mmCIF file with all atom_site columns, C-alpha atoms in Angstrom:
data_model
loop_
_atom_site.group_PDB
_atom_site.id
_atom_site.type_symbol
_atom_site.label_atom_id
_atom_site.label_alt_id
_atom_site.label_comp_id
_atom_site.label_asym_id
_atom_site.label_entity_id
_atom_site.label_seq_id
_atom_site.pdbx_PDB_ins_code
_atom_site.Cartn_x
_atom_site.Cartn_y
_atom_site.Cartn_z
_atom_site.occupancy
_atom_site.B_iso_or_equiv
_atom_site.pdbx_formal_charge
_atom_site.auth_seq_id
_atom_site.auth_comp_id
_atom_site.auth_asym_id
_atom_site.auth_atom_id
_atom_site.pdbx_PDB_model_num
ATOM 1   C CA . UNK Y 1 1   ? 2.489   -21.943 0.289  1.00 83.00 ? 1   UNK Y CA 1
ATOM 2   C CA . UNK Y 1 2   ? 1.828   -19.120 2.872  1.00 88.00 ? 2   UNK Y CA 1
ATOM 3   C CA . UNK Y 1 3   ? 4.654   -18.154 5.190  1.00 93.00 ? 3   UNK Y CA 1
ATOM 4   C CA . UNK Y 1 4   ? 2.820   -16.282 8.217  1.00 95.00 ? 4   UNK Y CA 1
ATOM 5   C CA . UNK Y 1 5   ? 5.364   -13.492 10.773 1.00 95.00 ? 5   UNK Y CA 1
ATOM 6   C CA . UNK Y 1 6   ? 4.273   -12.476 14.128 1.00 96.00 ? 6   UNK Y CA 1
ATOM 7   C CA . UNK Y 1 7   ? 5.258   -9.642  15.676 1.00 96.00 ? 7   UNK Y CA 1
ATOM 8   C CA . UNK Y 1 8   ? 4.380   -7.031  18.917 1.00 97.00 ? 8   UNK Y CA 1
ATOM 9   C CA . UNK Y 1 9   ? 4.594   -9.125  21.987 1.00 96.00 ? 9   UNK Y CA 1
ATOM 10  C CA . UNK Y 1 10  ? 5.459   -8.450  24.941 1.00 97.00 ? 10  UNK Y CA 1
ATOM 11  C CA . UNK Y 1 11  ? 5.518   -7.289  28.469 1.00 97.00 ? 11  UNK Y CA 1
ATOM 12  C CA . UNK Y 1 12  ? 2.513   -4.994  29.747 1.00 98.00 ? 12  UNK Y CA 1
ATOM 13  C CA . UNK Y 1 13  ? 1.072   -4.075  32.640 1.00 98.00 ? 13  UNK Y CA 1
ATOM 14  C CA . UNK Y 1 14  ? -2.699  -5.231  33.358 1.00 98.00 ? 14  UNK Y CA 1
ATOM 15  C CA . UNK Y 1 15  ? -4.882  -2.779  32.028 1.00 98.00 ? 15  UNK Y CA 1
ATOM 16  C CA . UNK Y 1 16  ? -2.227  -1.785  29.077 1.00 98.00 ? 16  UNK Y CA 1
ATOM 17  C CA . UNK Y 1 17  ? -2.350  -2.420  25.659 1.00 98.00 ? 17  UNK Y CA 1
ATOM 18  C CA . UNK Y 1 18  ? -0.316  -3.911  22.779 1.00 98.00 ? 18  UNK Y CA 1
ATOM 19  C CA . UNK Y 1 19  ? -0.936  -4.521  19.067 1.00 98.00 ? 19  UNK Y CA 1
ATOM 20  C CA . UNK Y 1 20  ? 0.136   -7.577  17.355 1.00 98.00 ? 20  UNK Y CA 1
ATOM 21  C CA . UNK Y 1 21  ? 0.506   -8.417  13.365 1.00 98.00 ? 21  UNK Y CA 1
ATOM 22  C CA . UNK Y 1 22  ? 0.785   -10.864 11.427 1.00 96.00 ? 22  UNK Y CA 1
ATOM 23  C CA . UNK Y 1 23  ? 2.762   -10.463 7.915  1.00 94.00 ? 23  UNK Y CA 1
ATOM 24  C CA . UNK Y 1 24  ? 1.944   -13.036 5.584  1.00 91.00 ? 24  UNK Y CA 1
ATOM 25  C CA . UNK Y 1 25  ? 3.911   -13.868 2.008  1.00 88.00 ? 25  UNK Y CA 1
ATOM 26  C CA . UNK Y 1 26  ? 3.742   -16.237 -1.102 1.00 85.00 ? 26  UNK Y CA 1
ATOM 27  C CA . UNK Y 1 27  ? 0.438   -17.347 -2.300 1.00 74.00 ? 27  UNK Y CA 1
ATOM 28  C CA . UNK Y 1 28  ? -3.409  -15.439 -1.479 1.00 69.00 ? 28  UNK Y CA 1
ATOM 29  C CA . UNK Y 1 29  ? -6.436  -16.160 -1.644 1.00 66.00 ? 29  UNK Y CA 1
ATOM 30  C CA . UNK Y 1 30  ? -9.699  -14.625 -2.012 1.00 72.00 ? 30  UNK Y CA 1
ATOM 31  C CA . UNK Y 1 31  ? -11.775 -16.803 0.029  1.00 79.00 ? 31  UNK Y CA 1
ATOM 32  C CA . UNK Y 1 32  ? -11.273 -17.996 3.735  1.00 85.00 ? 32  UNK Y CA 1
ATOM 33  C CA . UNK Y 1 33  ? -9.489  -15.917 6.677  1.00 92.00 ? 33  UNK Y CA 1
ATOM 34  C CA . UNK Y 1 34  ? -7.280  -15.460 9.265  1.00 94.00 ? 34  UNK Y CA 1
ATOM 35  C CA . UNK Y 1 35  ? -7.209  -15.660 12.653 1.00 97.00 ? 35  UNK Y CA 1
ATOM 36  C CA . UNK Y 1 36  ? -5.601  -15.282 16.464 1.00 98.00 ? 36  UNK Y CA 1
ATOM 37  C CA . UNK Y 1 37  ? -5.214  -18.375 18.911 1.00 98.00 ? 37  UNK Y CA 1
ATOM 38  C CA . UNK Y 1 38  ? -3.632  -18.429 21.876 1.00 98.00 ? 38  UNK Y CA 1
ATOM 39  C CA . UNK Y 1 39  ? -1.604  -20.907 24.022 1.00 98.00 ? 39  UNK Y CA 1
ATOM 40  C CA . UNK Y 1 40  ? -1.039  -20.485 27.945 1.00 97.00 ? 40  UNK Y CA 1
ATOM 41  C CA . UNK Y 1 41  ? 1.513   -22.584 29.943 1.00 93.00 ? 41  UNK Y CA 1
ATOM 42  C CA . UNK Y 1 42  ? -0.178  -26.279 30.418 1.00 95.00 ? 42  UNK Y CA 1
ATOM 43  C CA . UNK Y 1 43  ? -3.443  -25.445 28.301 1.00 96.00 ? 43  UNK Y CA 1
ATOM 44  C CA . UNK Y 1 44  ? -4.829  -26.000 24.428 1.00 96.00 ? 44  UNK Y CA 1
ATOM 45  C CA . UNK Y 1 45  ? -4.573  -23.603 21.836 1.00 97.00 ? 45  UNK Y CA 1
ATOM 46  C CA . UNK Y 1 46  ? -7.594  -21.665 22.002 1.00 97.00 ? 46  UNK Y CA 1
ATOM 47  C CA . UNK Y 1 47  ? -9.448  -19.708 19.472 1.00 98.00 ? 47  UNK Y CA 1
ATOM 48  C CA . UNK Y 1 48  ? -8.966  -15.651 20.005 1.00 98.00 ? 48  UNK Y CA 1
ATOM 49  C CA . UNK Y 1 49  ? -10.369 -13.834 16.815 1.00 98.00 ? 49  UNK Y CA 1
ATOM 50  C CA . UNK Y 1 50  ? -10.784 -14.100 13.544 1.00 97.00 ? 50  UNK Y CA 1
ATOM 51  C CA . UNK Y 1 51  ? -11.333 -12.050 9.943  1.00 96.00 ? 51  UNK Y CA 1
ATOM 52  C CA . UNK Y 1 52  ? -12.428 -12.702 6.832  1.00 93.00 ? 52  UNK Y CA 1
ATOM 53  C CA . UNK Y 1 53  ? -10.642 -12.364 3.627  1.00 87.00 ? 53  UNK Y CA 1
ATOM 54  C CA . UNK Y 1 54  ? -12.434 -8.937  2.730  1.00 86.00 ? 54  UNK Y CA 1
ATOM 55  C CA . UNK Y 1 55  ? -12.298 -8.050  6.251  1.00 86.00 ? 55  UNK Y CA 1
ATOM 56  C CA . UNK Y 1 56  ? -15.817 -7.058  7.429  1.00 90.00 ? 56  UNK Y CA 1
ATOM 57  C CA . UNK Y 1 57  ? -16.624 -9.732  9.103  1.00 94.00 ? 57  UNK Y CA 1
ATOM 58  C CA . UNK Y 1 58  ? -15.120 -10.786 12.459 1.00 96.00 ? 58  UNK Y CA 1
ATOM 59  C CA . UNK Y 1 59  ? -15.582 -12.924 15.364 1.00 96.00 ? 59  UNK Y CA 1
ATOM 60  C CA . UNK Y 1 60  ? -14.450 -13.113 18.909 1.00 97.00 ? 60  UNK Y CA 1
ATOM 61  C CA . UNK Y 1 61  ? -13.778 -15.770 21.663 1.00 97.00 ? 61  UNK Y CA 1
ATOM 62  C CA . UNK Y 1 62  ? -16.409 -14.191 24.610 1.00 97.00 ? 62  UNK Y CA 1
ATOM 63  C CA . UNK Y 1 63  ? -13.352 -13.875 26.837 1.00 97.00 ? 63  UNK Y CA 1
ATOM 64  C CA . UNK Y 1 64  ? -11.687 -10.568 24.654 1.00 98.00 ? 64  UNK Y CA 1
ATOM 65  C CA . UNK Y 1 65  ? -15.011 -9.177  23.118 1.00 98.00 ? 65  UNK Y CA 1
ATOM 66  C CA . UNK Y 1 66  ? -14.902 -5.765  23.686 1.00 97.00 ? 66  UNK Y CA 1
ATOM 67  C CA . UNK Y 1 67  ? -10.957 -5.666  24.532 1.00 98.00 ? 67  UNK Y CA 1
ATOM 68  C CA . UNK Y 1 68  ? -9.631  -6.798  21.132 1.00 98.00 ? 68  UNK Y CA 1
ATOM 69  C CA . UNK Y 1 69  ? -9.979  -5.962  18.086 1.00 98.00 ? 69  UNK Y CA 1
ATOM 70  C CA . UNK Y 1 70  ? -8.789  -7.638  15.020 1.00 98.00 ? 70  UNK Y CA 1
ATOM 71  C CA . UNK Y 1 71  ? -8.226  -6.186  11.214 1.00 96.00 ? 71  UNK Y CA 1
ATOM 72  C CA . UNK Y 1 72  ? -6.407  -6.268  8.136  1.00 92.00 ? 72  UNK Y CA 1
ATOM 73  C CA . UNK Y 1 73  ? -5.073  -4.450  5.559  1.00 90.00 ? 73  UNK Y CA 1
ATOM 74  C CA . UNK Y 1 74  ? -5.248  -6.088  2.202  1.00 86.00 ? 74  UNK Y CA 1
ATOM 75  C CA . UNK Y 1 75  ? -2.659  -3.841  0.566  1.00 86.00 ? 75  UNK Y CA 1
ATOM 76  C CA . UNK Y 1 76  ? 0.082   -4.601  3.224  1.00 88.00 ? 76  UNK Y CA 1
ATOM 77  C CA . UNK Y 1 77  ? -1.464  -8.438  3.362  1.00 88.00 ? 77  UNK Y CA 1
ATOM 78  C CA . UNK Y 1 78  ? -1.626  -8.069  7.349  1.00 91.00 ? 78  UNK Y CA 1
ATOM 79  C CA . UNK Y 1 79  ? -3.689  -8.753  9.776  1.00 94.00 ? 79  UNK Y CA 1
ATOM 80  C CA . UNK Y 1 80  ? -3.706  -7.342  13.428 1.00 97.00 ? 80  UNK Y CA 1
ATOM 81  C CA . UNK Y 1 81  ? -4.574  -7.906  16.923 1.00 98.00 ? 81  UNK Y CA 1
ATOM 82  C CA . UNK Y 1 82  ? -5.089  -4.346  19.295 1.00 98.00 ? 82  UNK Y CA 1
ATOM 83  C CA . UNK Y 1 83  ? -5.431  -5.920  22.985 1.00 98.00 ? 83  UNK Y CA 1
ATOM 84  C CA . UNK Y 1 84  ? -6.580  -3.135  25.485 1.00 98.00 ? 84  UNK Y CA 1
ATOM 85  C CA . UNK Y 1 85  ? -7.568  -3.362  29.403 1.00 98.00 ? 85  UNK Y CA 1
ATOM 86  C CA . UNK Y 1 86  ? -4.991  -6.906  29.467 1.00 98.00 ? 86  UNK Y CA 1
ATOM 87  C CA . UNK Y 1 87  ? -5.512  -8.905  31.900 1.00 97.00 ? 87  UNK Y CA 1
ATOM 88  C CA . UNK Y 1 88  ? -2.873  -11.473 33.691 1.00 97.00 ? 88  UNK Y CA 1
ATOM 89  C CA . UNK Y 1 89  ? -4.724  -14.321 31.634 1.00 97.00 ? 89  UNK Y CA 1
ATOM 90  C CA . UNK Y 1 90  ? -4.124  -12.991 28.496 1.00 98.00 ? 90  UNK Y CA 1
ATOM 91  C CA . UNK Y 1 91  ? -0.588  -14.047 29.301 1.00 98.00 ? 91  UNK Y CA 1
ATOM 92  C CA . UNK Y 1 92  ? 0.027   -16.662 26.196 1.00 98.00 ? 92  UNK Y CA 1
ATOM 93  C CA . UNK Y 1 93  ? 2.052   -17.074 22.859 1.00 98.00 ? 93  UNK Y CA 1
ATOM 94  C CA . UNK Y 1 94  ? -0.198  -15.704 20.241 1.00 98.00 ? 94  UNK Y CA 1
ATOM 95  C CA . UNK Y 1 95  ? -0.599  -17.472 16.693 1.00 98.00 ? 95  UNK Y CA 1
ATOM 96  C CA . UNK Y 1 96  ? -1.736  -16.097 13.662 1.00 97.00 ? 96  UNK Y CA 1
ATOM 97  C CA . UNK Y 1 97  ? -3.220  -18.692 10.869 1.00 96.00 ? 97  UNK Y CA 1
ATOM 98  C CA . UNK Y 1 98  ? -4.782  -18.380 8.024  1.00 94.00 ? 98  UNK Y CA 1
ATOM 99  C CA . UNK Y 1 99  ? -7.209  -20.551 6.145  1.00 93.00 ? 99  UNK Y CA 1
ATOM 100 C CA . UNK Y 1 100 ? -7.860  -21.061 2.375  1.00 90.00 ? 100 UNK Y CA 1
ATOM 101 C CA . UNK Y 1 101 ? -11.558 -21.677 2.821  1.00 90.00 ? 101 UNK Y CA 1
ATOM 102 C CA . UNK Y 1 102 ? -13.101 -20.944 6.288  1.00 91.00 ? 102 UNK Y CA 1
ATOM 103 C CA . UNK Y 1 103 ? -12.863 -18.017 8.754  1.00 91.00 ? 103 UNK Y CA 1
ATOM 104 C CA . UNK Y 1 104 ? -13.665 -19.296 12.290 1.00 92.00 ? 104 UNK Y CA 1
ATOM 105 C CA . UNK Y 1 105 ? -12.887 -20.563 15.669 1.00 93.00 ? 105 UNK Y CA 1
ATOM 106 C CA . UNK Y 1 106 ? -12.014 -23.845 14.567 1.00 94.00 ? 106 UNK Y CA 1
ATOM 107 C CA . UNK Y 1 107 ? -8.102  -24.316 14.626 1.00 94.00 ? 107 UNK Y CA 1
ATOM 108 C CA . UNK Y 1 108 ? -8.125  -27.361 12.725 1.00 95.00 ? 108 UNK Y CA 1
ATOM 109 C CA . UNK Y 1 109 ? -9.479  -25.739 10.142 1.00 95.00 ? 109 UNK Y CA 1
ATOM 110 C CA . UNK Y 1 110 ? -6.407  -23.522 9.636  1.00 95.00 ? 110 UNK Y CA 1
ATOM 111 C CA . UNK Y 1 111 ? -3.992  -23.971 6.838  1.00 93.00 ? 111 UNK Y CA 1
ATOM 112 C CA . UNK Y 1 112 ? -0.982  -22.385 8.002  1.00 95.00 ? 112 UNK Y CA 1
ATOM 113 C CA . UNK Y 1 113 ? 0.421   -21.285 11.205 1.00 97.00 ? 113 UNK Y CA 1
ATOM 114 C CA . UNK Y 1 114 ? 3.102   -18.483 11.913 1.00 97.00 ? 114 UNK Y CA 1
ATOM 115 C CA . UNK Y 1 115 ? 5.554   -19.125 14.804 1.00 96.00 ? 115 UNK Y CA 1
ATOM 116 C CA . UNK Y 1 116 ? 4.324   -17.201 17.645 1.00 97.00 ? 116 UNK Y CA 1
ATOM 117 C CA . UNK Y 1 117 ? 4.785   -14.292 19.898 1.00 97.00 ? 117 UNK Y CA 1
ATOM 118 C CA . UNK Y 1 118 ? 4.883   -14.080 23.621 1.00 98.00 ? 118 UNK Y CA 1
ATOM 119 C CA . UNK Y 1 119 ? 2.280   -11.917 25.360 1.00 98.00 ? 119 UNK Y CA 1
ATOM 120 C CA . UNK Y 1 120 ? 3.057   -11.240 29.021 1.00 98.00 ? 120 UNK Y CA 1
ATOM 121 C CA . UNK Y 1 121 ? 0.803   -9.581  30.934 1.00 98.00 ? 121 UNK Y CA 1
ATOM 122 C CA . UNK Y 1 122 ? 1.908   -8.537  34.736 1.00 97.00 ? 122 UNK Y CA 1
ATOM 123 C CA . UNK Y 1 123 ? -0.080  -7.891  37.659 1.00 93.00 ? 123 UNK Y CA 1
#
């Protein structure tokens, strides 16, 4: 089992930044990834970002490439999300999952999810 902790939400100003992690405990892997998703008021869970296990490979949704950035560190077994230049509709709850064997913008794919974080962004 994989427990998976948000953390760094918040309120921002459009244009501002904030970083977001994700701790996760009990078993690895060496194989699969993790990932962002996002979920506005009324809407789906959409796909943000996501890693691989080793790290150097990542993918973006088109609407934050070049405004977010997503790593990990293997040691500390977190991943993170830098958002710069938000935007009002990045406003959302941000979820970090992690899959045993796929990295990708498929949530169903995803293994296990943490609990969220709220990302406000004012205009």
């Amino acid at each position: 089992q994989v427990q998976l902790v948000e953390s760094g939400g918040g309120l921002v100003q459009a244009g501002g930044s904030l970083r977001l992690s994700c701790a996760a405990s009990g078993r690895t892997f060496s194989s699969g990834g993790m990932a962002w998703f996002r979920q506005a008021p009324g809407k789906e869970r959409e796909f943000v970002a996501a890693i691989n296990w080793s790290g150097y490979t990542t993918y973006y949704a088109d609407s934050v490439k070049g405004r977010f950035t997503i790593s990990r560190d293997i040691g500390k077994n977190t991943a993170y999300l830098q958002m710069n230049s938000l935007k009002p509709e990045d406003t959302a709850v941000y979820y970090c999952a992690a899959a045993k064997n796929y990295y990708g913008g498929s949530r169903r794919e995803y293994d296990y999810w943490g609990q969220g974080t709220q990302v406000t962004v004012s205009s």
